[in-house]
Amino acid sequence: MQHAVIMAGGSGTRFWPQSRRTRPKQLLPLAGPQTMIQDTFARVAPWTEPARTWVVTNAAQAEETRRQLPDLPPGNVLVEPCGRNTAPCIGLAAVRIVAEDPQATMLVLPADHVIQPADVFRQAVERAAAIVERDPDALVLFGVRPNSPATGFGYIERGAPLGEPSENAFQVAAFREKPGRETAETYVASGRFYWNCGIFVWRAERILAALAEHEPAIHERLTVLRGAVGRSDWQAVLDSEFPQMKSISIDYAVLERARGVAVLEAPFEWDDVGSWQALVRLLGRDAEGNTLDGPFCGVNARGCIVRSTDAEHLIAAAGVEDLIIVHTPDATLVARRDDERGLRALIEQLAASGYDRFL
């Protein structure tokens, strides 16, 4: 049967000051009235029942995750003792799933992406699952056709087609690191490249076997965990074994090395909501080029992203351009829109200045 694994970690810095360590972006309502993790859960709920849906998160966010997803069995929230990137995360979920369903197929997806329409996404997952049904060794990725020469994504180069041309499925010829602007432009112009959106479909046993082949040290720890599933000492074994795993992404650990990796062109709309800039794509602009979420009054204010978490709190601005202005009850951010590096430096400065309580 098919299971869904929602990866829901995160440090809570990209959308500071609204996001915090205990409330990163997937726990925020950035793209609508529901939080992003609630949207993700709702996207798969019509065809993957809660008992076969798993969320992998960390201790700081587990309680809020369970509160936001009351239909999810509490035991289906898998709590990592520490962050170890996506390979151990996915391995942990696979170990739990195969203990209940040895023939399971896994859909793996992040908790903090915007994907629509939901029915098109479901159809795409069904197509990926059909590929896995035909070839149990297949590791299927979704690739998003790029609409710009973005430098913030890894790229997948497609190779020979799989199956019928209408499937838009291909062997993976190569993975490419985040490119410079000129290289990204050549990728887009070629028509052979996709953005790697981090959504996967494969058999749970297959991904464990791939980890055994390519990252045996990680698999050795996962094997110990597998033996502890259902035992009273599960938590103690998890706390002991998981921190000893290498911190590595599933891309580096398996996908760039394995055989049978396929890419399916995503027919759905996708946005990774990677920074405050994403609100422009999600919410649009007014006549002055401002993107607004909350009460705002401006005079000669143009090209700003403005967000207030309080419907009764007015943000007013005069004579400013291209700013990010975000108000929360205990912190307010004013920054240049194009200075993401500066925002990262600001987060580091807050910690260095003793303002950890705001992080």
PDB file of C-alpha atoms in Angstrom, residues 2 105 122-138 140 142 162-163 167 169 201-203 264:
ATOM      1  CA  GLN A   2       1.032   3.607  -0.401  1.00  0.00           C
ATOM      2  CA  THR A 105       5.414   2.286  -1.487  1.00  0.00           C
ATOM      3  CA  ARG A 122      -2.607  13.008  -7.064  1.00  0.00           C
ATOM      4  CA  GLN A 123      -2.648  11.881 -10.685  1.00  0.00           C
ATOM      5  CA  ALA A 124       1.100  12.525 -10.955  1.00  0.00           C
ATOM      6  CA  VAL A 125       1.799  10.457  -7.834  1.00  0.00           C
ATOM      7  CA  GLU A 126      -0.325   7.638  -9.261  1.00  0.00           C
ATOM      8  CA  ARG A 127       1.783   7.724 -12.429  1.00  0.00           C
ATOM      9  CA  ALA A 128       4.963   7.546 -10.376  1.00  0.00           C
ATOM     10  CA  ALA A 129       3.560   4.657  -8.344  1.00  0.00           C
ATOM     11  CA  ALA A 130       2.724   2.849 -11.590  1.00  0.00           C
ATOM     12  CA  ILE A 131       6.389   3.113 -12.628  1.00  0.00           C
ATOM     13  CA  VAL A 132       7.410   1.590  -9.290  1.00  0.00           C
ATOM     14  CA  GLU A 133       4.795  -1.131  -9.737  1.00  0.00           C
ATOM     15  CA  ARG A 134       6.325  -2.052 -13.116  1.00  0.00           C
ATOM     16  CA  ASP A 135       9.874  -1.849 -11.792  1.00  0.00           C
ATOM     17  CA  PRO A 136      10.165  -2.397  -8.015  1.00  0.00           C
ATOM     18  CA  ASP A 137      13.774  -1.157  -8.107  1.00  0.00           C
ATOM     19  CA  ALA A 138      12.807   2.241  -9.538  1.00  0.00           C
ATOM     20  CA  VAL A 140      11.224   8.105  -9.024  1.00  0.00           C
ATOM     21  CA  PHE A 142       9.573  14.698  -9.709  1.00  0.00           C
ATOM     22  CA  LEU A 162      10.674   5.564 -20.043  1.00  0.00           C
ATOM     23  CA  GLY A 163       7.461   3.951 -21.208  1.00  0.00           C
ATOM     24  CA  GLU A 167       4.101   9.674 -19.399  1.00  0.00           C
ATOM     25  CA  ALA A 169       9.069  10.039 -17.579  1.00  0.00           C
ATOM     26  CA  VAL A 201       8.165   7.813  -4.870  1.00  0.00           C
ATOM     27  CA  TRP A 202       9.728   4.384  -4.220  1.00  0.00           C
ATOM     28  CA  ARG A 203       9.325   1.139  -2.305  1.00  0.00           C
ATOM     29  CA  LEU A 264       8.802  12.360 -13.941  1.00  0.00           C
TER      30      LEU A 264
END
